[in-house]
Short mmCIF file of C-alpha atoms in Angstrom, two decimals:
data_model
loop_
_atom_site.label_atom_id
_atom_site.label_comp_id
_atom_site.label_asym_id
_atom_site.label_seq_id
_atom_site.Cartn_x
_atom_site.Cartn_y
_atom_site.Cartn_z
CA MET A 1 21.90 -8.13 -20.78
CA GLY A 2 25.64 -8.69 -20.88
CA LYS A 3 27.73 -10.59 -18.37
CA THR A 4 29.01 -7.37 -16.79
CA GLU A 5 25.47 -6.05 -16.25
CA ALA A 6 24.38 -9.32 -14.64
CA MET A 7 27.34 -9.19 -12.28
CA ASN A 8 26.46 -5.62 -11.29
CA LEU A 9 22.86 -6.62 -10.48
CA GLU A 10 24.05 -9.53 -8.34
CA SER A 11 26.06 -7.16 -6.17
CA TYR A 12 22.84 -5.54 -4.88
CA GLU A 13 21.25 -7.07 -1.85
CA MET A 14 17.63 -6.63 -0.82
CA ASN A 15 16.90 -4.99 2.52
CA LYS A 16 14.35 -7.60 3.65
CA GLU A 17 13.01 -5.64 6.61
CA ALA A 18 12.49 -2.39 4.69
CA THR A 19 10.97 -4.29 1.75
CA ARG A 20 8.55 -6.13 4.04
CA ALA A 21 7.58 -2.84 5.71
CA ALA A 22 6.93 -1.19 2.32
CA VAL A 23 4.71 -4.05 1.14
CA GLU A 24 2.81 -4.20 4.43
CA LYS A 25 2.23 -0.45 4.33
CA TYR A 26 0.91 -0.72 0.76
CA LEU A 27 -1.43 -3.61 1.66
CA LEU A 28 -2.75 -1.97 4.83
CA GLN A 29 -3.32 1.31 2.99
CA GLY A 30 -5.27 -0.59 0.33
CA ARG A 31 -7.36 -2.26 3.02
CA GLU A 32 -8.16 1.11 4.55
CA TYR A 33 -9.24 2.42 1.17
CA LYS A 34 -11.51 -0.62 0.72
CA VAL A 35 -13.24 -0.35 4.08
CA THR A 36 -13.53 3.42 4.43
CA ALA A 37 -15.38 5.86 2.25
CA TYR A 38 -13.77 9.10 1.12
CA ILE A 39 -15.65 12.09 2.54
CA PRO A 40 -15.55 14.89 0.00
CA GLU A 41 -14.30 18.30 1.08
CA GLU A 42 -16.80 21.13 1.08
CA ALA A 43 -16.18 24.78 0.32
CA ALA A 44 -16.81 27.38 2.98
CA VAL A 45 -19.95 29.22 2.00
CA THR A 46 -19.64 32.16 4.36
CA ALA A 47 -17.08 34.84 3.69
CA ALA A 48 -15.07 35.77 6.73
CA TYR A 49 -14.07 39.37 7.31
CA SER A 50 -10.60 40.15 8.50
CA GLY A 51 -9.22 43.62 9.17
CA MET A 52 -5.70 42.41 8.49
CA LEU A 53 -3.89 44.22 5.69
CA ARG A 54 -3.30 42.11 2.59
CA SER A 55 -0.23 42.08 0.45
CA VAL A 56 -0.27 41.71 -3.31
CA THR A 57 0.81 38.19 -4.28
CA ASN A 58 -0.51 38.23 -7.84
CA ARG A 59 -2.13 34.86 -7.14
CA ILE A 60 -5.78 34.02 -7.33
CA SER A 61 -7.21 31.73 -4.67
CA ASP A 62 -9.69 29.30 -6.15
CA GLN A 63 -10.92 27.32 -3.17
CA THR A 64 -13.80 25.78 -5.09
CA GLY A 65 -11.55 24.64 -7.95
CA ARG A 66 -9.00 23.13 -5.57
CA ILE A 67 -11.70 21.29 -3.64
CA ALA A 68 -13.40 20.06 -6.84
CA ALA A 69 -10.10 18.70 -8.14
CA SER A 70 -9.38 17.00 -4.82
CA ASN A 71 -12.87 15.47 -4.70
CA VAL A 72 -12.31 13.94 -8.13
CA ASP A 73 -8.63 13.00 -7.81
CA GLU A 74 -8.63 11.39 -4.36
CA PRO A 75 -11.35 8.77 -4.98
CA GLU A 76 -9.70 7.90 -8.31
CA ARG A 77 -6.28 7.56 -6.65
CA ARG A 78 -7.79 5.25 -4.05
CA ARG A 79 -9.57 3.16 -6.70
CA LYS A 80 -6.32 2.73 -8.66
CA HIS A 81 -4.42 1.72 -5.50
CA ILE A 82 -7.00 -0.97 -4.69
CA ALA A 83 -7.10 -2.26 -8.28
CA ARG A 84 -3.30 -2.44 -8.50
CA MET A 85 -3.11 -4.21 -5.15
CA GLU A 86 -5.74 -6.76 -6.19
CA ARG A 87 -3.98 -7.43 -9.53
CA ALA A 88 -0.71 -8.00 -7.69
CA ILE A 89 -2.29 -10.41 -5.20
CA ASP A 90 -4.00 -12.28 -8.05
CA GLN A 91 -0.54 -13.11 -9.44
CA LEU A 92 0.38 -15.05 -6.30
CA GLY A 93 -0.16 -18.75 -5.82
CA GLU A 94 -3.37 -19.92 -4.15
CA ARG A 95 -1.82 -20.47 -0.69
CA GLN A 96 -0.02 -17.13 -0.80
CA GLN A 97 -3.21 -15.34 -1.85
CA LYS A 98 -5.21 -16.87 1.02
CA LEU A 99 -2.51 -15.98 3.51
CA ILE A 100 -2.11 -12.37 2.33
CA ARG A 101 -5.87 -11.77 2.17
CA ALA A 102 -6.44 -13.30 5.63
CA ARG A 103 -3.51 -11.45 7.22
CA TYR A 104 -3.83 -8.01 5.65
CA LEU A 105 -7.18 -7.51 3.94
CA GLU A 106 -10.05 -9.24 5.73
CA GLU A 107 -9.97 -7.98 9.32
CA ASP A 108 -8.31 -5.33 11.46
CA ASP A 109 -5.52 -6.23 13.89
CA VAL A 110 -5.05 -9.86 12.85
CA LEU A 111 -2.07 -11.67 14.33
CA ASP A 112 0.20 -13.98 12.34
CA PHE A 113 -0.43 -16.71 14.90
CA ASP A 114 -4.21 -16.54 14.36
CA VAL A 115 -3.89 -16.67 10.57
CA ALA A 116 -1.48 -19.62 10.78
CA MET A 117 -3.95 -21.49 13.02
CA ASP A 118 -6.92 -20.67 10.76
CA LEU A 119 -5.06 -21.89 7.68
CA GLY A 120 -3.77 -24.99 9.48
CA TYR A 121 -0.09 -24.12 9.08
CA SER A 122 2.72 -24.50 11.57
CA ASP A 123 4.36 -21.22 12.54
CA ARG A 124 7.46 -22.05 10.49
CA HIS A 125 5.48 -23.05 7.37
CA TYR A 126 3.32 -19.93 7.67
CA ARG A 127 6.33 -17.63 7.92
CA ARG A 128 7.99 -19.29 4.91
CA ILE A 129 4.88 -18.82 2.73
CA LYS A 130 4.39 -15.25 3.97
CA ALA A 131 8.02 -14.28 3.31
CA ALA A 132 7.84 -15.64 -0.24
CA ALA A 133 4.55 -13.83 -0.86
CA ILE A 134 5.94 -10.54 0.46
CA VAL A 135 9.02 -10.75 -1.78
CA ARG A 136 6.89 -11.59 -4.82
CA LEU A 137 4.51 -8.69 -4.10
CA ALA A 138 7.48 -6.36 -3.63
CA ALA A 139 8.78 -7.37 -7.06
CA ILE A 140 5.37 -7.02 -8.72
CA LEU A 141 4.64 -3.63 -7.12
CA GLY A 142 8.18 -2.27 -7.49
CA LEU A 143 8.64 -1.94 -3.74
CA ILE A 144 11.95 -3.76 -3.32
CA VAL A 145 14.32 -1.77 -1.12
CA LEU A 146 18.02 -2.40 -1.67
CA LYS A 147 20.71 -2.31 0.99
CA GLU A 148 23.05 0.61 0.69
#
């Protein structure tokens, strides 16, 4: 990378609030995928009669095929999300991993204050570790949001 390219990259500034929100959304979605089971869709087995006139669309409706694809694709998408999230967290330092897992992955509706107390950190120390972990996860997951 040349000097001009480096200078161009330095002119971008991270939107910390939007980046934090993106990472938190990703982590909380991963937690939901871990703790909830996907309920497969089922095809309607009874044909419904309708007296409404139909127009020709030259399209074939394949409800069973769409549902089968969804029932295969959705669990796989969820599995990949969880695996990617876990790989990203594994790249953090030990303190950051403990903090992120305790705050976002272990229980519902956990407060920062409670996690800080459980880990034995002051509020300021906790927030410093959390902010660094969020930025690192954003970089790993490609979730950094730049200011416009």
